[in-house]
Short mmCIF file of C-alpha atoms in Angstrom, two decimals:
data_model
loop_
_atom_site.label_atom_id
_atom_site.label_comp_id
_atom_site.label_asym_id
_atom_site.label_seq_id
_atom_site.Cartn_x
_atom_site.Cartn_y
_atom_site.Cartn_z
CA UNK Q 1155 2.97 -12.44 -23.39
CA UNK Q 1156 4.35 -10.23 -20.83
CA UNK Q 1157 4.58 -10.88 -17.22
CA UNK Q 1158 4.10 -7.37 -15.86
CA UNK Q 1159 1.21 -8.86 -13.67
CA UNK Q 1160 3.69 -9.68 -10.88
CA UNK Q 1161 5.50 -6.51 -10.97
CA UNK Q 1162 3.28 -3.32 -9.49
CA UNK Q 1163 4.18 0.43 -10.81
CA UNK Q 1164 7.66 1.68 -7.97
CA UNK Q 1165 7.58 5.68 -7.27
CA UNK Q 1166 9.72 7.03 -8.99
CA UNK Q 1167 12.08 7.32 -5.45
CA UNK Q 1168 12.00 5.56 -2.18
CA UNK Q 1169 9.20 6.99 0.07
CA UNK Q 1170 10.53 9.16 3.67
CA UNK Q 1171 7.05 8.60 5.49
CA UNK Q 1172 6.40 11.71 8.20
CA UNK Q 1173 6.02 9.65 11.57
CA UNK Q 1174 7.66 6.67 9.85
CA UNK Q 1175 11.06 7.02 9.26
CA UNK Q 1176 13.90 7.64 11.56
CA UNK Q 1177 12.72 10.00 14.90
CA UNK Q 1178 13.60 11.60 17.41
CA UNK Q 1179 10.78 12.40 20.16
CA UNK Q 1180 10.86 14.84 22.72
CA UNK Q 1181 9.51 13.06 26.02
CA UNK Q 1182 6.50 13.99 28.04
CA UNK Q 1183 4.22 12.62 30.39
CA UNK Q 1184 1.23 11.32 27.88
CA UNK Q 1185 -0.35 11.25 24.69
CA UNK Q 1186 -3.09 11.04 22.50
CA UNK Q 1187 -2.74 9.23 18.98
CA UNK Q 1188 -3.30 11.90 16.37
CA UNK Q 1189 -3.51 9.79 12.63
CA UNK Q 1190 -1.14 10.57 10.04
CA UNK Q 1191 -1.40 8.36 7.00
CA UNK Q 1192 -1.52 4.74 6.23
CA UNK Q 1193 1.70 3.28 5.86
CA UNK Q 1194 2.14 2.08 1.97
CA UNK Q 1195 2.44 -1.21 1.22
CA UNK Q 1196 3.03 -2.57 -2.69
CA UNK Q 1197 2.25 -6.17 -2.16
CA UNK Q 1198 2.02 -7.36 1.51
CA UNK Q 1199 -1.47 -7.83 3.03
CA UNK Q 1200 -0.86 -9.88 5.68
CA UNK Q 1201 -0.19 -6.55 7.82
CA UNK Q 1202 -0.60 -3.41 7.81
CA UNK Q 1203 0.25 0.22 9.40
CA UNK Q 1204 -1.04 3.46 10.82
CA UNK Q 1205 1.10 6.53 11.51
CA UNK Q 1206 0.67 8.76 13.72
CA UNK Q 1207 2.26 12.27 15.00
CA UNK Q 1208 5.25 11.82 17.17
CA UNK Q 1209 6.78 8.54 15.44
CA UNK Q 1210 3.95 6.20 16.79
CA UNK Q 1211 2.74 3.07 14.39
CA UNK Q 1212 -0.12 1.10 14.92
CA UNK Q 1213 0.98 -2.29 13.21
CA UNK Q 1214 -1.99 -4.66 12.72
CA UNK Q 1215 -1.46 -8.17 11.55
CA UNK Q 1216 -5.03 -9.68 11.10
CA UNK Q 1217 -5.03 -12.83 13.24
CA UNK Q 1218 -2.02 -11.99 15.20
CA UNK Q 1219 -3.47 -9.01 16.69
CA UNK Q 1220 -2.48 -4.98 16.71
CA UNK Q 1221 0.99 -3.64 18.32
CA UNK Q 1222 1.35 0.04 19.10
CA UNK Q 1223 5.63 0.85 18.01
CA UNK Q 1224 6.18 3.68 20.98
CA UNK Q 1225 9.71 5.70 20.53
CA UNK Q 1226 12.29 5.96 22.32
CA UNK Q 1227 11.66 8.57 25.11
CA UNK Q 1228 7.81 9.17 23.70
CA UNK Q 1229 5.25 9.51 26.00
CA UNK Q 1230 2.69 6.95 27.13
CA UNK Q 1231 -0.46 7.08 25.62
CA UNK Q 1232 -3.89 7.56 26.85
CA UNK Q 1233 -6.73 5.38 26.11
CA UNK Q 1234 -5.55 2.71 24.13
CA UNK Q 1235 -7.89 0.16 23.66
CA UNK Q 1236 -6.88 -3.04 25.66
CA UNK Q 1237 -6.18 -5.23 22.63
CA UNK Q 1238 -3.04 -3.38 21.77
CA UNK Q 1239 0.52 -4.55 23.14
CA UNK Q 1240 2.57 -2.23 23.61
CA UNK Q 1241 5.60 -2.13 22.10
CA UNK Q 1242 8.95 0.53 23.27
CA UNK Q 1243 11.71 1.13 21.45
CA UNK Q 1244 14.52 0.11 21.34
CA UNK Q 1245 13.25 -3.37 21.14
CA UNK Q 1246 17.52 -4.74 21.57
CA UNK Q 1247 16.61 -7.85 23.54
CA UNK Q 1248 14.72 -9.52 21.09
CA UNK Q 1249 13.86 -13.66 21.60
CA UNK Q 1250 13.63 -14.17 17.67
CA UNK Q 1251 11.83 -17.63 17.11
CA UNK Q 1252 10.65 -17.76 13.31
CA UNK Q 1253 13.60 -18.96 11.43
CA UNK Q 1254 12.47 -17.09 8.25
CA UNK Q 1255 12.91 -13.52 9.92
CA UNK Q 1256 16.50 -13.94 10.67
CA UNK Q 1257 17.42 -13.00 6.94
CA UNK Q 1258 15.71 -10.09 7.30
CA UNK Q 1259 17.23 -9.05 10.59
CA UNK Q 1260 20.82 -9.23 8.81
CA UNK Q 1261 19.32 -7.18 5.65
CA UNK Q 1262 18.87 -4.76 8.40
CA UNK Q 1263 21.98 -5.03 10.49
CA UNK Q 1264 20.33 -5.76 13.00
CA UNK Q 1265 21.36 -8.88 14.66
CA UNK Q 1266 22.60 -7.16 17.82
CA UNK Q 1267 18.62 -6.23 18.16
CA UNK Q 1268 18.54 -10.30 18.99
CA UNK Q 1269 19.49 -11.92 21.95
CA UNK Q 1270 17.80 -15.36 22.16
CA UNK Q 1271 17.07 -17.70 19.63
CA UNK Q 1272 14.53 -20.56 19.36
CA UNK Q 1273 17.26 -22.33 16.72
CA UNK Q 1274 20.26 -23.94 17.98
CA UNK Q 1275 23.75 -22.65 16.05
CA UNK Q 1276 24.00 -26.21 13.60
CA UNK Q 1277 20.09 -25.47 12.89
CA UNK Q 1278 21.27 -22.23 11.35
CA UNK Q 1279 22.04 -21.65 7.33
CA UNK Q 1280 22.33 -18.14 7.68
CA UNK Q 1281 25.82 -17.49 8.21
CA UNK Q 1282 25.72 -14.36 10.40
CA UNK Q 1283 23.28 -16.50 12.88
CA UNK Q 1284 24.99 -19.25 12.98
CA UNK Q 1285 28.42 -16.84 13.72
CA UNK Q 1286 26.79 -14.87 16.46
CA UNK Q 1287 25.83 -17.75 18.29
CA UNK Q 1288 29.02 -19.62 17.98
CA UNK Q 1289 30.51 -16.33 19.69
CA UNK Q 1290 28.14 -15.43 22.04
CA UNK Q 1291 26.30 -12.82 21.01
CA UNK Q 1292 23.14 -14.73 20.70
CA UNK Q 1293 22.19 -17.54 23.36
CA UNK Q 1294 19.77 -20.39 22.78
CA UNK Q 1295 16.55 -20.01 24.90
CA UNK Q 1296 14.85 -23.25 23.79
CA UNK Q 1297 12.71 -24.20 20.81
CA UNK Q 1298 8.86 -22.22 20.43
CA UNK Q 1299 7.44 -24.99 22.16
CA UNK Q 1300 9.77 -25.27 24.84
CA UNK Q 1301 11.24 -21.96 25.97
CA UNK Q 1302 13.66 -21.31 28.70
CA UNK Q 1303 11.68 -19.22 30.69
CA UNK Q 1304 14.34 -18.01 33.14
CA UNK Q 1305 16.88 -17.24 30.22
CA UNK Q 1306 14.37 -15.44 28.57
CA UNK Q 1307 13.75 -13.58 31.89
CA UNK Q 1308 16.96 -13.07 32.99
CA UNK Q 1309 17.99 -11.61 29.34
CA UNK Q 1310 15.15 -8.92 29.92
CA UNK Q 1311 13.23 -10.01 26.75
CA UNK Q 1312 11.76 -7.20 24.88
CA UNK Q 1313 10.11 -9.08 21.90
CA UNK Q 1314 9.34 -12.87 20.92
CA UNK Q 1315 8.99 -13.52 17.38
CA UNK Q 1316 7.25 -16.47 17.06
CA UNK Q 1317 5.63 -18.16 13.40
CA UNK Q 1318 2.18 -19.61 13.36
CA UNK Q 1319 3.48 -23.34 14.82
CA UNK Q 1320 2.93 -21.04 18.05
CA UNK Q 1321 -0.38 -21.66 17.85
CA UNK Q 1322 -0.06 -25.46 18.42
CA UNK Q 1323 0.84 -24.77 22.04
CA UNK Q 1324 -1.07 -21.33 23.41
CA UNK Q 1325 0.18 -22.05 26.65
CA UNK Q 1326 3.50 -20.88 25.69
CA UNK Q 1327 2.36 -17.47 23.96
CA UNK Q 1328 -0.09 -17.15 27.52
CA UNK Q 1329 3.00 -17.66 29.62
CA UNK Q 1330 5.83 -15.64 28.27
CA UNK Q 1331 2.63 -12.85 27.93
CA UNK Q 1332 1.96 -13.71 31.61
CA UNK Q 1333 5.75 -12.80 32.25
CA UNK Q 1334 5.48 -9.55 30.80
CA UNK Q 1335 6.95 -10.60 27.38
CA UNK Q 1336 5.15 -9.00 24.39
CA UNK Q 1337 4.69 -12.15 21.47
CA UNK Q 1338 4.60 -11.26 18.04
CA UNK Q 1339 3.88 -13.97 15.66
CA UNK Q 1340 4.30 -13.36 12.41
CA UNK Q 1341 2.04 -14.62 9.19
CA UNK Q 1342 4.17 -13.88 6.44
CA UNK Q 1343 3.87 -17.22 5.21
CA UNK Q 1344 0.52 -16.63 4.45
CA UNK Q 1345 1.54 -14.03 1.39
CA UNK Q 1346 0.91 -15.73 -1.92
CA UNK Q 1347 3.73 -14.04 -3.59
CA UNK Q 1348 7.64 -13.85 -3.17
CA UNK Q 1349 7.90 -9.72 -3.64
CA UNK Q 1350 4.94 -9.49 -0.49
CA UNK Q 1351 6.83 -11.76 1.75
CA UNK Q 1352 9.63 -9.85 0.96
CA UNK Q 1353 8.13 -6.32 1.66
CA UNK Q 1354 7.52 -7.75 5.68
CA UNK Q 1355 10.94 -6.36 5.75
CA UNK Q 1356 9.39 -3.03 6.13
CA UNK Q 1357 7.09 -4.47 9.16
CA UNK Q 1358 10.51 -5.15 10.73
CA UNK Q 1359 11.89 -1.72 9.48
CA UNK Q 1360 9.44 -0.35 11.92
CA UNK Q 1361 9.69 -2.21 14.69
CA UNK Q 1362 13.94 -1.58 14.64
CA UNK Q 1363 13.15 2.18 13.55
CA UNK Q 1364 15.24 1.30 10.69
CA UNK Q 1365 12.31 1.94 8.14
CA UNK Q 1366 14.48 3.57 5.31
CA UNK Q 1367 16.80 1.20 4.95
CA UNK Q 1368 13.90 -1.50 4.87
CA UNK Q 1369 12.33 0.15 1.65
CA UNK Q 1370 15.43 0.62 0.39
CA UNK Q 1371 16.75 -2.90 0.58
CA UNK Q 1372 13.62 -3.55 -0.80
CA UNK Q 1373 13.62 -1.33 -3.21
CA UNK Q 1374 16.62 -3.15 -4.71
CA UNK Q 1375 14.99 -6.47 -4.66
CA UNK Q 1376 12.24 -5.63 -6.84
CA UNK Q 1377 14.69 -4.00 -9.28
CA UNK Q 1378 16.45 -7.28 -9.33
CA UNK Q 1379 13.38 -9.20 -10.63
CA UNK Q 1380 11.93 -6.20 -12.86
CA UNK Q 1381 13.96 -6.98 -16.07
CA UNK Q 1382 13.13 -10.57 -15.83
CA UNK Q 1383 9.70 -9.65 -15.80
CA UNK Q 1384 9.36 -7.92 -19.07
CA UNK Q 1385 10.92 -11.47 -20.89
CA UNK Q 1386 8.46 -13.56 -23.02
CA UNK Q 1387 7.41 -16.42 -20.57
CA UNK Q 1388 9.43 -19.55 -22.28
CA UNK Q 1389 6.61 -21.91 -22.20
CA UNK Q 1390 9.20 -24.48 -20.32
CA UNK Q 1391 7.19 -26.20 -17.89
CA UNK Q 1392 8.73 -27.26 -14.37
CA UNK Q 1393 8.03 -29.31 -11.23
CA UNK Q 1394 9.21 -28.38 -7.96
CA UNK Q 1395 9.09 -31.25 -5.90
CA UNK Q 1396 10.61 -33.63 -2.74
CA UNK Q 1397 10.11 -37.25 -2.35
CA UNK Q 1398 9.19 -38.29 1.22
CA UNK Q 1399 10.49 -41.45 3.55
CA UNK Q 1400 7.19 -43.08 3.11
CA UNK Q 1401 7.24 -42.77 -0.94
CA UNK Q 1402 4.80 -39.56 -1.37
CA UNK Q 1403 5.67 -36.72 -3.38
CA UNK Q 1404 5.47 -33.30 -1.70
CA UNK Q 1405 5.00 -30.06 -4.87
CA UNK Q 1406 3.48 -26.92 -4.19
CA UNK Q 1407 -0.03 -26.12 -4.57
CA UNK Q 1408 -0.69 -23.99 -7.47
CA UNK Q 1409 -0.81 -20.48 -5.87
CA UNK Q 1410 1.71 -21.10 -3.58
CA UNK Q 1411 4.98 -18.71 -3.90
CA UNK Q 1412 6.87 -21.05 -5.23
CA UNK Q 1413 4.48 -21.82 -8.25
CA UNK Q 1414 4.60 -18.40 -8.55
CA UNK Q 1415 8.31 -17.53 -8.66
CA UNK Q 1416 8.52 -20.10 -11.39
CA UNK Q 1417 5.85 -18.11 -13.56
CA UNK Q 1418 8.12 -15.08 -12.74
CA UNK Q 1419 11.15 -16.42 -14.43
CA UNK Q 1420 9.87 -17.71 -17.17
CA UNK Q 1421 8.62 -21.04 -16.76
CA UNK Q 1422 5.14 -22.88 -16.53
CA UNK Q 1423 4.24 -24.49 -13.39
CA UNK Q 1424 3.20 -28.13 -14.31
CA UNK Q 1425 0.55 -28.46 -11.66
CA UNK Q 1426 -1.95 -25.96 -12.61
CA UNK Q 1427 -4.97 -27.44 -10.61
CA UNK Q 1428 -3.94 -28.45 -7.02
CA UNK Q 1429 -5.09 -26.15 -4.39
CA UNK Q 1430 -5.43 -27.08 -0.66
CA UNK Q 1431 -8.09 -27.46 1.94
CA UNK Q 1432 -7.26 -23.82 3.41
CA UNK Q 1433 -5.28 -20.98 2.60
CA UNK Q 1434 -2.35 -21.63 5.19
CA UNK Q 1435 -1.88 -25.25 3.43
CA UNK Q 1436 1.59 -24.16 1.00
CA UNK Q 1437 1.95 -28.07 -0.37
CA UNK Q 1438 0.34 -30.86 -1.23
CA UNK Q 1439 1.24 -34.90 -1.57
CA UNK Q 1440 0.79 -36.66 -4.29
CA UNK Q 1441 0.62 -40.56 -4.98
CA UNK Q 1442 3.92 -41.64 -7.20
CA UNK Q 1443 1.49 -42.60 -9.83
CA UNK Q 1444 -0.36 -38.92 -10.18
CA UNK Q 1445 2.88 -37.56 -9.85
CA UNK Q 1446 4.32 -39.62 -13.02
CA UNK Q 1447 0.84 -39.14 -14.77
CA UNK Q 1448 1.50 -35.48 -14.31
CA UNK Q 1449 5.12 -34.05 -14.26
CA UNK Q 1450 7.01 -37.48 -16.54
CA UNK Q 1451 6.95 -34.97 -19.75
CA UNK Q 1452 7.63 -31.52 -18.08
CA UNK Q 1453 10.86 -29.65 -19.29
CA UNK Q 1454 12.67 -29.24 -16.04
CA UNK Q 1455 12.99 -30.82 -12.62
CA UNK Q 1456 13.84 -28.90 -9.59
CA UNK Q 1457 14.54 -30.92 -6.49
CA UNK Q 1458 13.54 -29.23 -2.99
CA UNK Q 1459 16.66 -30.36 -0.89
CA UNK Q 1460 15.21 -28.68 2.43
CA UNK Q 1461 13.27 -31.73 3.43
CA UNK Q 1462 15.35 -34.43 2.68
CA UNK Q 1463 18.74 -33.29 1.91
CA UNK Q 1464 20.75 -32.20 -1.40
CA UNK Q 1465 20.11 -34.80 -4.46
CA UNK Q 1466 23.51 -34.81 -6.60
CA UNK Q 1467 23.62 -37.31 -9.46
CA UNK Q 1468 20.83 -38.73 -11.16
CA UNK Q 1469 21.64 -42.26 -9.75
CA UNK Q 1470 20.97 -41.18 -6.04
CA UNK Q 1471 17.65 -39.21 -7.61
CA UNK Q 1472 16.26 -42.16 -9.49
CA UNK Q 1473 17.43 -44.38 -6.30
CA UNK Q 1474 14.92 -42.56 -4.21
CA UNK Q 1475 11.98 -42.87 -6.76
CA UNK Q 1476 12.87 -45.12 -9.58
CA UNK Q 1477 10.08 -44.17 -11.97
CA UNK Q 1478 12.09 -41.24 -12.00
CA UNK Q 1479 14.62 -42.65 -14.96
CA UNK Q 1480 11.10 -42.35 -17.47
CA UNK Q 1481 11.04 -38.70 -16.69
CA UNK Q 1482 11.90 -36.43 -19.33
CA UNK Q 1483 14.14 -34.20 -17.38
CA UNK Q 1484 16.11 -36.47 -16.03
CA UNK Q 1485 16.34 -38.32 -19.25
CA UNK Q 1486 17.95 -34.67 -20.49
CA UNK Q 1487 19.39 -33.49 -17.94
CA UNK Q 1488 17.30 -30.51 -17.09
CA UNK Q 1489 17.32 -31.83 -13.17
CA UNK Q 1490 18.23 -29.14 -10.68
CA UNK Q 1491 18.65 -29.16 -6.58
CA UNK Q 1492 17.85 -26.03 -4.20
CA UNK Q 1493 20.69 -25.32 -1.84
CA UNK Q 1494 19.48 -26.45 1.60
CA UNK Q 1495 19.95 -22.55 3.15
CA UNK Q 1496 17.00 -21.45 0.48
CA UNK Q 1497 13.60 -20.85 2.78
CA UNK Q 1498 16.26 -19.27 5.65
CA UNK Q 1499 17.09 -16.79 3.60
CA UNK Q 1500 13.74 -15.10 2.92
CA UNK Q 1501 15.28 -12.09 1.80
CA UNK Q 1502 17.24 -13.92 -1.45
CA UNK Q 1503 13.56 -15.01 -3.31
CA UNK Q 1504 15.35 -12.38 -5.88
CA UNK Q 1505 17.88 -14.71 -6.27
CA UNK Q 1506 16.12 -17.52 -6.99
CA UNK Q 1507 13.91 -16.15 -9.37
CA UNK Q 1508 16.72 -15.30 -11.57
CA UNK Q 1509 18.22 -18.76 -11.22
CA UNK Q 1510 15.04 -20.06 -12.37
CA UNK Q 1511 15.22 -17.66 -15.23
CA UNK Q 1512 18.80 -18.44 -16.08
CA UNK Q 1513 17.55 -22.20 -16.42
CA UNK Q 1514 14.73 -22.02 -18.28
CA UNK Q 1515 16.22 -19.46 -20.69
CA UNK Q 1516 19.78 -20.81 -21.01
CA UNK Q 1517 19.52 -24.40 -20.30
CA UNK Q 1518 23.25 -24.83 -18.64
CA UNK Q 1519 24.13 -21.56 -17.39
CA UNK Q 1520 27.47 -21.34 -16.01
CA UNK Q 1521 27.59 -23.02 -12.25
CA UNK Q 1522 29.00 -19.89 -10.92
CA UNK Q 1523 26.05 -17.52 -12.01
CA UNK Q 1524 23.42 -19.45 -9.46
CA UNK Q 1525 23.17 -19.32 -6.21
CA UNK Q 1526 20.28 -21.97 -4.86
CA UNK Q 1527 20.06 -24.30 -7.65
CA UNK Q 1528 22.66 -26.41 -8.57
CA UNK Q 1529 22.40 -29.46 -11.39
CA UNK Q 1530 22.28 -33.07 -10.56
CA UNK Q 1531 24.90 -34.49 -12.75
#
């Protein structure tokens, strides 16, 4: 069976969107929005935007709220309806909180758009991050539930890019609003699939006016996946898992992206049934016992190391969960580890799908050829 489900119909070349794509606006004293055309998306729905004459977007992320993208230069615009933040480019003073956007800032080389950052420089996988901080370039303004107000201030924020944990404390989105600070949180956690987290590249594309090389760097990510798509599915089932402190299991419910990116290369997710209470809810924990009623005979292991640190050898695997030794996998040797730097880098789901690929087709595939899965010996 083919897998061309996951893998919606490219044009035949990358879209240049009138009102979308790079601009340059002569300035006058106001406006009025005149619609061009819906922005096109292939897989995200977690936002969306409208185009309009003079290089305005009206980005609307359902939830989150609608942000009007003003040019450089363009004029301000009359009558806009008093849910919309307004947002002027360049937006080069950015306090960028949501670790999973920083990938995507450095797909779009544009790190210098950040100054502030809600992660320390040792909380940082992403090399470029962790670099700019170390020299400078990018200060620490606090975690998202305890911003430094005054740095933030005194930086002349344009943008905070917050994730939904936000939400947990609305007294910090109310204050940095109340200090003139646009917020921006952003939901792309809440795409089912890898390819339509991806495509939020584009969101950010528009924001940095940088909207052709987003759909071109994603252009190249779907290619990446594409040939892997068209493969017969293997049958191989898997198990993508972490064992907790307090002896659960933690897997992936069964439409999570995860599940899904194992479908994608190849394989068969083991826990067809498990879906959570809501939408938002990406894994579930199981007692030891369902977990060895339901994943002891599946083909191959993969061990999530960003909870509870990189899993090596077999010994230290079956030392966390003994039951473990019954399990077919590890009793073959089909056990693999994700590289702790995995759900930083947002933008390398590509990668990992054709890990996943290489292992279920291959079986040992040469160390060198992946990148986020290693084997525990």
């Amino acid at each position: 069976m083919k897998r061309r489900n996951f893998l919606k119909a490219l044009p035949a070349a990358a879209l240049t969107l009138a009102g979308c794509g790079q601009h340059k606006t002569a300035p006058a004293n106001t406006a009025s929005l005149v619609f061009d055309h819906s922005y096109p998306l292939d897989y995200a729905t977690q936002f969306s935007a409208d185009c309009y004459e003079g290089g305005y977007v009206m980005i609307d992320i359902p939830d989150a709220g609608r942000f009007l993208v003003v040019p450089e230069g363009a004029a301000e615009v009359d009558d806009l309806p008093g849910d919309v933040v307004l947002l002027r480019q360049p937006l080069d003073h950015i306090y960028l909180v949501s670790t999973s956007v920083m990938d995507l800032f450095v797909h779009l080389d544009a790190l210098d758009s950040i100054a502030l950052s809600g992660t320390k420089a040792d909380g940082w996988y992403v090399e470029e991050a962790r670099q700019a901080m170390q020299e400078g370039r990018i200060a620490y303004a606090g975690k998202y539930s305890a911003p430094d107000y005054e740095r933030i201030l005194a930086a002349g924020c344009t943008l905070a890019i917050e994730n939904t944990m936000v939400l947990h404390d609305p007294e910090v989105k109310e204050q940095l609003e109340k200090f003139g600070v646009p917020v921006l949180v952003e939901r792309s956690s809440y795409e089912s699939g890898p390819l339509a987290r991806m495509e939020w590249l584009k969101l950010y594309g528009i924001l940095l006016n940088k909207t052709e090389m987003a759909e071109e760097v994603f252009r190249q990510k779907v290619e990446q996946v594409a040939p892997i798509l068209e493969q017969e599915n293997t049958g191989k089932t898997a198990a993508f898992f972490s064992i907790t402190t307090n002896n659960l299991i933690t897997v992936r419910r069964t439409s999570d992206y995860v599940a899904q990116m194992v479908g994608m290369a190849g394989g068969v997710y083991i826990f067809d049934d498990l879906e959570g209470e809501t939408s938002a809810q990406s894994t579930i924990k199981l007692p030891l016992e369902t977990f060895y009623a339901r994943a002891r005979d599946a083909d191959v292991l993969i061990y999530n190391s960003t909870i509870e640190g990189v899993v090596e050898t077999r010994d230290q695997l079956i030392e966390k969960c003994p039951m473990l030794a019954d399990f077919k996998a590890v009793q073959s040797g089909d056990c693999w580890c994700t590289a702790q730097s995995l759900f930083q880098q947002s933008m390398e789901l590509a990668d990992l799908i054709s890990d996943m690929n290489l292992v279920f087709t291959e079986g040992s595939p040469d160390p060198a050829s992946l990148r986020f899965l290693q084997r525990i010996v």
